[in-house]
Amino acid sequence: MGQYREKILNARSPSFLKVKNSEVLAALFVGAAVSMPLDQPPPRRRAPTFHAHPDADARQLLGALLPRRAATARHVQQAHARLAVLGLATARVLPHLLAALPRLPPLHDDASSSYPLSLFRRSNSSSAFASNHLLRVLPHPLPLRLFPGLPRRNPHSFTFLLSSISSHLDADRYGGPASSSLGSHVHALAVKAGAAGDLYVRNALTHFYSVCGDVGAMRRVFDELPRVRDVVTWNAILAGYVRAGMARVACEVFDEMPVRDEVSWSTVVGGYVKEGELDVALALFRDMVEKGVRVNEAAVVTALSAAAQLGLLEHGRFVHQVVHQEGMPISVNVGAAMVDMYAKCGCVTVAREVFDGMPRRDVFAWNAMICGLASHGLGQDAVELFERFLGEGLCPTNITFVGVLNACSRFGLVAEGRRYFESMAEKYSVEPEMEHYGCMVDLLGRAGLVPEAIELIEGMPIAPDPVLWGTVLSACKKHGLVDLGVKVGNKLIELEPAHDGHYVLLASIYAKAKKWDEVREVRKLMSSRGTSKSAGWSLMEAQGNVHKFLVGDMDHKDSIQIYNMLDMINRRLADAGYVPDVSSVLHDIGDEEKAHAIKVHSERLAIAYGFIVTEVGNPIRIVKNLQVCGDCHEFSKMVTKVFNREIIVRDGSRFHHMKEGKCSCLDYW
């Protein structure tokens, strides 16, 4: 009898029910079996009559028919149809079908809300259970409209209503006084109904005000009833301060918390990352791990983001190690963050290994890998990966095009860059934004097509950003276009008189042409307007610590050793035929003095320190805030050839992998 039931159930059930739920369903239903010889053709199929087992309730029925996790609206409708065929879709089951539905996406029409409303009306239920799940399922603004007419409510009704409004505001990134006023109305209704003292209602109110950005109201709700709090309440307050950009206040609240969970820790870590205090965020993540708190996905992703932005490989590897030790699966979000981290920390090969090993990839993972390859000068690889991305039927986003256009720019693929740029709007309905125009101007400028770059800027449908003209100015310097560079430079100084980079670029164009009087005039103008050149610095990570070097820096604890090592390196390079290129020095002084000024640039100090603390065979990794100067680039290449070392520099523009006297940029940067 049991085998016959299993065949019938498997013949009519969705594929996901065929194995694991057949035995459960057989236990819930009773029916009649008819045996037949296997060698005879099956008779005409008739729908068997089933009767619900007296002990089976609605939850058991649905537990057998629905997948254990992440049931979709389609799954619920299939289960409903199955119960209807069996004559079991009774009024007592319908509220449980409603409870099984996920929250519906924002409304575009009334069609998506018709099914849950139909379940609610046909259930003839006046229970708060059905009302609450209707509020939970329906998208804003339907819950707000239906709330006054619901037959029965309890404190949880206010929780679901507030959650609906909060989710809508959070998805739309919308807040402000009007939204806060809406929540205040629901708050007043809760007070009137005597539900405002309920813990869950207070948590929902706290979360709502935090989403609205009404920190004052959020704090008042929190402070009103100190005894009606749990860790969720505290976490909502933390999230509210982080949303408002008040990471320091969030940290003070964090220190006061009687109990913390992984959400508490990850919220504060994320807050520091949002505020740009990346080193603090990484230290807090490490503290979280050392205290034995189980890390969650949010903490991992934000810590990886912090390590990526700083370019600190050891910190990023630590986070990866924690993921491995915790047995955390490489989800789409974690995988994309790891790809981004390794690419931005100079390990593009490892980034590719992580990418290739991901069980599932979304567009963010593809974007991270394409952009990573581009930043490392692997333009052809980035273009090939982009073509593979299209071949898999995925739709490129604006970030995808930034990556592939940047790849074309770095590798000098002018024809391919033009083709991809034209295809954005024509083929993929992605309107070019400022960053895409910037990539194209950079591509044309690097290739020496400066007039075409200017023509592109002047024909833009949107007002060009000064950054685009700055890119043209850099191209003028690179290709020795003095007259055009002077014209563009003066225009930029008018547009952004406080931007130091424009003065420096214009002065360097004059210096390259040996027009020292004009250099002095630019420097005077810069001084009169209170603008000074941004200080260049280089970072190096060694033995768990981050070391920062400035030009001519003498503050490091190992300065004597560093300068002794640098002297030895300079002597060996001079013996090998290295001659400094002093054209980047913007002073009318002797070549010997210029050579001395270049010798103490921050990246050279970092390289010397790398010789002291980095084992032979391991690359010396440096992060710079500004673009590497031409002579330091040649110096670094020469170091790799003479000393057989590998140097990886991430400057303000791209990565430079230097080995055996050559650079991955092919001197095209």
mmCIF file of N, CA, C and O in Angstrom, residues 303-373:
data_model
loop_
_atom_site.group_PDB
_atom_site.id
_atom_site.type_symbol
_atom_site.label_atom_id
_atom_site.label_comp_id
_atom_site.label_asym_id
_atom_site.label_seq_id
_atom_site.Cartn_x
_atom_site.Cartn_y
_atom_site.Cartn_z
ATOM 1 N N ALA A 303 35.402 43.581 6.325
ATOM 2 C CA ALA A 303 36.836 43.506 6.628
ATOM 3 C C ALA A 303 37.650 43.308 5.346
ATOM 4 O O ALA A 303 38.722 43.906 5.175
ATOM 5 N N LEU A 304 37.156 42.473 4.444
ATOM 6 C CA LEU A 304 37.835 42.300 3.157
ATOM 7 C C LEU A 304 37.858 43.605 2.374
ATOM 8 O O LEU A 304 38.855 43.944 1.725
ATOM 9 N N SER A 305 36.760 44.363 2.450
ATOM 10 C CA SER A 305 36.701 45.659 1.771
ATOM 11 C C SER A 305 37.741 46.626 2.339
ATOM 12 O O SER A 305 38.399 47.357 1.593
ATOM 13 N N ALA A 306 37.888 46.628 3.665
ATOM 14 C CA ALA A 306 38.875 47.510 4.303
ATOM 15 C C ALA A 306 40.288 47.148 3.866
ATOM 16 O O ALA A 306 41.098 48.024 3.529
ATOM 17 N N ALA A 307 40.611 45.847 3.879
ATOM 18 C CA ALA A 307 41.940 45.402 3.458
ATOM 19 C C ALA A 307 42.188 45.757 1.989
ATOM 20 O O ALA A 307 43.290 46.152 1.610
ATOM 21 N N ALA A 308 41.137 45.630 1.160
ATOM 22 C CA ALA A 308 41.268 45.947 -0.266
ATOM 23 C C ALA A 308 41.552 47.428 -0.476
ATOM 24 O O ALA A 308 42.431 47.804 -1.265
ATOM 25 N N GLN A 309 40.814 48.275 0.230
ATOM 26 C CA GLN A 309 41.004 49.721 0.049
ATOM 27 C C GLN A 309 42.388 50.168 0.492
ATOM 28 O O GLN A 309 42.978 51.078 -0.099
ATOM 29 N N LEU A 310 42.913 49.548 1.555
ATOM 30 C CA LEU A 310 44.253 49.897 2.037
ATOM 31 C C LEU A 310 45.349 49.194 1.243
ATOM 32 O O LEU A 310 46.510 49.601 1.286
ATOM 33 N N GLY A 311 44.987 48.109 0.543
ATOM 34 C CA GLY A 311 45.994 47.339 -0.193
ATOM 35 C C GLY A 311 46.890 46.528 0.711
ATOM 36 O O GLY A 311 48.041 46.248 0.366
ATOM 37 N N LEU A 312 46.368 46.111 1.879
ATOM 38 C CA LEU A 312 47.173 45.401 2.874
ATOM 39 C C LEU A 312 46.901 43.901 2.785
ATOM 40 O O LEU A 312 45.889 43.391 3.267
ATOM 41 N N LEU A 313 47.830 43.181 2.148
ATOM 42 C CA LEU A 313 47.634 41.774 1.849
ATOM 43 C C LEU A 313 47.569 40.915 3.103
ATOM 44 O O LEU A 313 46.740 39.998 3.196
ATOM 45 N N GLU A 314 48.449 41.177 4.079
ATOM 46 C CA GLU A 314 48.472 40.340 5.280
ATOM 47 C C GLU A 314 47.139 40.396 6.017
ATOM 48 O O GLU A 314 46.651 39.377 6.520
ATOM 49 N N HIS A 315 46.543 41.568 6.104
ATOM 50 C CA HIS A 315 45.240 41.689 6.741
ATOM 51 C C HIS A 315 44.179 40.927 5.952
ATOM 52 O O HIS A 315 43.319 40.252 6.521
ATOM 53 N N GLY A 316 44.228 41.041 4.616
ATOM 54 C CA GLY A 316 43.265 40.319 3.788
ATOM 55 C C GLY A 316 43.416 38.820 3.915
ATOM 56 O O GLY A 316 42.416 38.086 3.978
ATOM 57 N N ARG A 317 44.658 38.347 3.969
ATOM 58 C CA ARG A 317 44.893 36.908 4.141
ATOM 59 C C ARG A 317 44.375 36.423 5.490
ATOM 60 O O ARG A 317 43.874 35.296 5.610
ATOM 61 N N PHE A 318 44.499 37.275 6.510
ATOM 62 C CA PHE A 318 43.987 36.905 7.835
ATOM 63 C C PHE A 318 42.478 36.674 7.773
ATOM 64 O O PHE A 318 41.965 35.695 8.327
ATOM 65 N N VAL A 319 41.762 37.562 7.094
ATOM 66 C CA VAL A 319 40.310 37.407 6.972
ATOM 67 C C VAL A 319 39.981 36.122 6.222
ATOM 68 O O VAL A 319 39.087 35.363 6.621
ATOM 69 N N HIS A 320 40.700 35.848 5.149
ATOM 70 C CA HIS A 320 40.486 34.618 4.374
ATOM 71 C C HIS A 320 40.741 33.391 5.246
ATOM 72 O O HIS A 320 39.985 32.404 5.200
ATOM 73 N N GLN A 321 41.772 33.459 6.066
ATOM 74 C CA GLN A 321 42.087 32.346 6.966
ATOM 75 C C GLN A 321 40.956 32.113 7.964
ATOM 76 O O GLN A 321 40.596 30.968 8.257
ATOM 77 N N VAL A 322 40.370 33.192 8.466
ATOM 78 C CA VAL A 322 39.251 33.067 9.403
ATOM 79 C C VAL A 322 38.064 32.384 8.723
ATOM 80 O O VAL A 322 37.418 31.506 9.305
ATOM 81 N N VAL A 323 37.787 32.770 7.482
ATOM 82 C CA VAL A 323 36.700 32.143 6.722
ATOM 83 C C VAL A 323 36.933 30.646 6.609
ATOM 84 O O VAL A 323 36.018 29.832 6.802
ATOM 85 N N HIS A 324 38.175 30.264 6.314
ATOM 86 C CA HIS A 324 38.527 28.844 6.174
ATOM 87 C C HIS A 324 38.384 28.110 7.504
ATOM 88 O O HIS A 324 37.816 27.012 7.561
ATOM 89 N N GLN A 325 38.894 28.698 8.575
ATOM 90 C CA GLN A 325 38.837 28.051 9.888
ATOM 91 C C GLN A 325 37.402 27.893 10.402
ATOM 92 O O GLN A 325 37.085 26.906 11.068
ATOM 93 N N GLU A 326 36.554 28.869 10.098
ATOM 94 C CA GLU A 326 35.163 28.813 10.546
ATOM 95 C C GLU A 326 34.326 27.865 9.681
ATOM 96 O O GLU A 326 33.172 27.588 10.008
ATOM 97 N N GLY A 327 34.892 27.386 8.577
ATOM 98 C CA GLY A 327 34.122 26.520 7.685
ATOM 99 C C GLY A 327 33.011 27.263 6.970
ATOM 100 O O GLY A 327 32.012 26.660 6.568
ATOM 101 N N MET A 328 33.198 28.574 6.811
ATOM 102 C CA MET A 328 32.172 29.393 6.163
ATOM 103 C C MET A 328 32.196 29.147 4.660
ATOM 104 O O MET A 328 33.258 29.189 4.044
ATOM 105 N N PRO A 329 31.044 28.861 4.052
ATOM 106 C CA PRO A 329 31.028 28.657 2.597
ATOM 107 C C PRO A 329 31.365 29.950 1.850
ATOM 108 O O PRO A 329 31.072 31.044 2.333
ATOM 109 N N ILE A 330 31.977 29.799 0.696
ATOM 110 C CA ILE A 330 32.301 30.967 -0.126
ATOM 111 C C ILE A 330 31.034 31.356 -0.892
ATOM 112 O O ILE A 330 30.777 30.879 -2.004
ATOM 113 N N SER A 331 30.240 32.205 -0.269
ATOM 114 C CA SER A 331 29.006 32.670 -0.905
ATOM 115 C C SER A 331 29.350 33.634 -2.035
ATOM 116 O O SER A 331 30.511 34.009 -2.235
ATOM 117 N N VAL A 332 28.330 34.051 -2.764
ATOM 118 C CA VAL A 332 28.543 35.000 -3.854
ATOM 119 C C VAL A 332 29.160 36.293 -3.324
ATOM 120 O O VAL A 332 30.122 36.828 -3.901
ATOM 121 N N ASN A 333 28.643 36.806 -2.189
ATOM 122 C CA ASN A 333 29.145 38.070 -1.633
ATOM 123 C C ASN A 333 30.575 37.934 -1.119
ATOM 124 O O ASN A 333 31.421 38.797 -1.375
ATOM 125 N N VAL A 334 30.847 36.859 -0.374
ATOM 126 C CA VAL A 334 32.196 36.644 0.174
ATOM 127 C C VAL A 334 33.187 36.428 -0.967
ATOM 128 O O VAL A 334 34.297 36.976 -0.960
ATOM 129 N N GLY A 335 32.795 35.634 -1.956
ATOM 130 C CA GLY A 335 33.684 35.368 -3.083
ATOM 131 C C GLY A 335 34.036 36.632 -3.841
ATOM 132 O O GLY A 335 35.205 36.873 -4.172
ATOM 133 N N ALA A 336 33.029 37.469 -4.121
ATOM 134 C CA ALA A 336 33.286 38.726 -4.844
ATOM 135 C C ALA A 336 34.203 39.637 -4.035
ATOM 136 O O ALA A 336 35.104 40.284 -4.598
ATOM 137 N N ALA A 337 33.997 39.694 -2.709
ATOM 138 C CA ALA A 337 34.843 40.531 -1.849
ATOM 139 C C ALA A 337 36.277 40.009 -1.817
ATOM 140 O O ALA A 337 37.234 40.797 -1.786
ATOM 141 N N MET A 338 36.449 38.680 -1.836
ATOM 142 C CA MET A 338 37.798 38.099 -1.849
ATOM 143 C C MET A 338 38.513 38.397 -3.166
ATOM 144 O O MET A 338 39.704 38.735 -3.185
ATOM 145 N N VAL A 339 37.794 38.252 -4.269
ATOM 146 C CA VAL A 339 38.376 38.567 -5.575
ATOM 147 C C VAL A 339 38.851 40.014 -5.592
ATOM 148 O O VAL A 339 39.977 40.325 -6.011
ATOM 149 N N ASP A 340 37.998 40.913 -5.111
ATOM 150 C CA ASP A 340 38.332 42.338 -5.080
ATOM 151 C C ASP A 340 39.541 42.603 -4.189
ATOM 152 O O ASP A 340 40.437 43.372 -4.548
ATOM 153 N N MET A 341 39.568 41.943 -3.014
ATOM 154 C CA MET A 341 40.668 42.170 -2.066
ATOM 155 C C MET A 341 42.001 41.713 -2.662
ATOM 156 O O MET A 341 42.991 42.460 -2.650
ATOM 157 N N TYR A 342 42.053 40.481 -3.174
ATOM 158 C CA TYR A 342 43.320 39.981 -3.699
ATOM 159 C C TYR A 342 43.784 40.807 -4.906
ATOM 160 O O TYR A 342 44.976 41.074 -5.061
ATOM 161 N N ALA A 343 42.837 41.218 -5.739
ATOM 162 C CA ALA A 343 43.216 42.038 -6.899
ATOM 163 C C ALA A 343 43.800 43.372 -6.447
ATOM 164 O O ALA A 343 44.818 43.833 -6.976
ATOM 165 N N LYS A 344 43.167 44.009 -5.455
ATOM 166 C CA LYS A 344 43.628 45.326 -5.007
ATOM 167 C C LYS A 344 44.850 45.240 -4.102
ATOM 168 O O LYS A 344 45.487 46.263 -3.838
ATOM 169 N N CYS A 345 45.184 44.037 -3.630
ATOM 170 C CA CYS A 345 46.393 43.857 -2.819
ATOM 171 C C CYS A 345 47.551 43.316 -3.653
ATOM 172 O O CYS A 345 48.583 42.922 -3.112
ATOM 173 N N GLY A 346 47.376 43.288 -4.971
ATOM 174 C CA GLY A 346 48.497 42.919 -5.837
ATOM 175 C C GLY A 346 48.602 41.457 -6.187
ATOM 176 O O GLY A 346 49.556 41.064 -6.863
ATOM 177 N N CYS A 347 47.649 40.623 -5.741
ATOM 178 C CA CYS A 347 47.704 39.180 -6.017
ATOM 179 C C CYS A 347 46.632 38.806 -7.029
ATOM 180 O O CYS A 347 45.661 38.112 -6.706
ATOM 181 N N VAL A 348 46.786 39.276 -8.254
ATOM 182 C CA VAL A 348 45.751 39.048 -9.249
ATOM 183 C C VAL A 348 45.634 37.569 -9.616
ATOM 184 O O VAL A 348 44.546 37.091 -9.974
ATOM 185 N N THR A 349 46.723 36.817 -9.496
ATOM 186 C CA THR A 349 46.671 35.373 -9.779
ATOM 187 C C THR A 349 45.793 34.657 -8.759
ATOM 188 O O THR A 349 44.976 33.796 -9.113
ATOM 189 N N VAL A 350 45.958 35.010 -7.482
ATOM 190 C CA VAL A 350 45.125 34.405 -6.432
ATOM 191 C C VAL A 350 43.673 34.837 -6.605
ATOM 192 O O VAL A 350 42.742 34.048 -6.413
ATOM 193 N N ALA A 351 43.470 36.107 -6.992
ATOM 194 C CA ALA A 351 42.107 36.595 -7.243
ATOM 195 C C ALA A 351 41.444 35.743 -8.318
ATOM 196 O O ALA A 351 40.267 35.367 -8.193
ATOM 197 N N ARG A 352 42.194 35.411 -9.360
ATOM 198 C CA ARG A 352 41.639 34.592 -10.444
ATOM 199 C C ARG A 352 41.329 33.180 -9.954
ATOM 200 O O ARG A 352 40.325 32.571 -10.359
ATOM 201 N N GLU A 353 42.185 32.640 -9.088
ATOM 202 C CA GLU A 353 41.932 31.305 -8.532
ATOM 203 C C GLU A 353 40.646 31.290 -7.710
ATOM 204 O O GLU A 353 39.846 30.354 -7.803
ATOM 205 N N VAL A 354 40.450 32.321 -6.888
ATOM 206 C CA VAL A 354 39.222 32.417 -6.098
ATOM 207 C C VAL A 354 38.012 32.538 -7.025
ATOM 208 O O VAL A 354 36.989 31.859 -6.836
ATOM 209 N N PHE A 355 38.135 33.381 -8.035
ATOM 210 C CA PHE A 355 37.037 33.592 -8.985
ATOM 211 C C PHE A 355 36.668 32.292 -9.695
ATOM 212 O O PHE A 355 35.494 31.921 -9.773
ATOM 213 N N ASP A 356 37.688 31.588 -10.204
ATOM 214 C CA ASP A 356 37.430 30.339 -10.932
ATOM 215 C C ASP A 356 36.860 29.259 -10.024
ATOM 216 O O ASP A 356 36.141 28.360 -10.493
ATOM 217 N N GLY A 357 37.166 29.329 -8.716
ATOM 218 C CA GLY A 357 36.691 28.305 -7.780
ATOM 219 C C GLY A 357 35.330 28.590 -7.172
ATOM 220 O O GLY A 357 34.795 27.756 -6.427
ATOM 221 N N MET A 358 34.753 29.752 -7.474
ATOM 222 C CA MET A 358 33.444 30.094 -6.898
ATOM 223 C C MET A 358 32.356 29.195 -7.487
ATOM 224 O O MET A 358 32.249 29.076 -8.714
ATOM 225 N N PRO A 359 31.528 28.570 -6.630
ATOM 226 C CA PRO A 359 30.450 27.721 -7.164
ATOM 227 C C PRO A 359 29.402 28.517 -7.931
ATOM 228 O O PRO A 359 28.815 28.021 -8.889
ATOM 229 N N ARG A 360 29.150 29.740 -7.491
ATOM 230 C CA ARG A 360 28.217 30.630 -8.198
ATOM 231 C C ARG A 360 28.823 32.020 -8.256
ATOM 232 O O ARG A 360 29.493 32.452 -7.326
ATOM 233 N N ARG A 361 28.592 32.728 -9.352
ATOM 234 C CA ARG A 361 29.112 34.081 -9.488
ATOM 235 C C ARG A 361 27.985 34.996 -9.933
ATOM 236 O O ARG A 361 27.209 34.634 -10.817
ATOM 237 N N ASP A 362 27.921 36.163 -9.337
ATOM 238 C CA ASP A 362 26.991 37.169 -9.819
ATOM 239 C C ASP A 362 27.776 38.239 -10.576
ATOM 240 O O ASP A 362 29.002 38.157 -10.725
ATOM 241 N N VAL A 363 27.077 39.251 -11.036
ATOM 242 C CA VAL A 363 27.730 40.275 -11.850
ATOM 243 C C VAL A 363 28.796 41.024 -11.057
ATOM 244 O O VAL A 363 29.805 41.487 -11.620
ATOM 245 N N PHE A 364 28.631 41.109 -9.708
ATOM 246 C CA PHE A 364 29.627 41.810 -8.892
ATOM 247 C C PHE A 364 30.958 41.068 -8.892
ATOM 248 O O PHE A 364 32.024 41.690 -8.916
ATOM 249 N N ALA A 365 30.913 39.735 -8.853
ATOM 250 C CA ALA A 365 32.147 38.945 -8.900
ATOM 251 C C ALA A 365 32.844 39.120 -10.254
ATOM 252 O O ALA A 365 34.069 39.295 -10.323
ATOM 253 N N TRP A 366 32.060 39.080 -11.332
ATOM 254 C CA TRP A 366 32.637 39.303 -12.666
ATOM 255 C C TRP A 366 33.241 40.696 -12.763
ATOM 256 O O TRP A 366 34.346 40.871 -13.297
ATOM 257 N N ASN A 367 32.522 41.685 -12.261
ATOM 258 C CA ASN A 367 33.038 43.066 -12.306
ATOM 259 C C ASN A 367 34.359 43.188 -11.556
ATOM 260 O O ASN A 367 35.297 43.849 -12.022
ATOM 261 N N ALA A 368 34.419 42.570 -10.353
ATOM 262 C CA ALA A 368 35.643 42.643 -9.543
ATOM 263 C C ALA A 368 36.828 42.031 -10.287
ATOM 264 O O ALA A 368 37.941 42.569 -10.259
ATOM 265 N N MET A 369 36.586 40.904 -10.982
ATOM 266 C CA MET A 369 37.678 40.234 -11.685
ATOM 267 C C MET A 369 38.096 41.012 -12.928
ATOM 268 O O MET A 369 39.296 41.182 -13.200
ATOM 269 N N ILE A 370 37.126 41.521 -13.684
ATOM 270 C CA ILE A 370 37.453 42.292 -14.893
ATOM 271 C C ILE A 370 38.210 43.568 -14.513
ATOM 272 O O ILE A 370 39.235 43.904 -15.117
ATOM 273 N N CYS A 371 37.703 44.276 -13.500
ATOM 274 C CA CYS A 371 38.381 45.511 -13.056
ATOM 275 C C CYS A 371 39.756 45.205 -12.482
ATOM 276 O O CYS A 371 40.703 45.988 -12.664
ATOM 277 N N GLY A 372 39.880 44.070 -11.777
ATOM 278 C CA GLY A 372 41.170 43.683 -11.210
ATOM 279 C C GLY A 372 42.206 43.409 -12.284
ATOM 280 O O GLY A 372 43.350 43.880 -12.193
ATOM 281 N N LEU A 373 41.829 42.667 -13.296
ATOM 282 C CA LEU A 373 42.751 42.400 -14.404
ATOM 283 C C LEU A 373 43.162 43.700 -15.088
ATOM 284 O O LEU A 373 44.333 43.883 -15.441
#
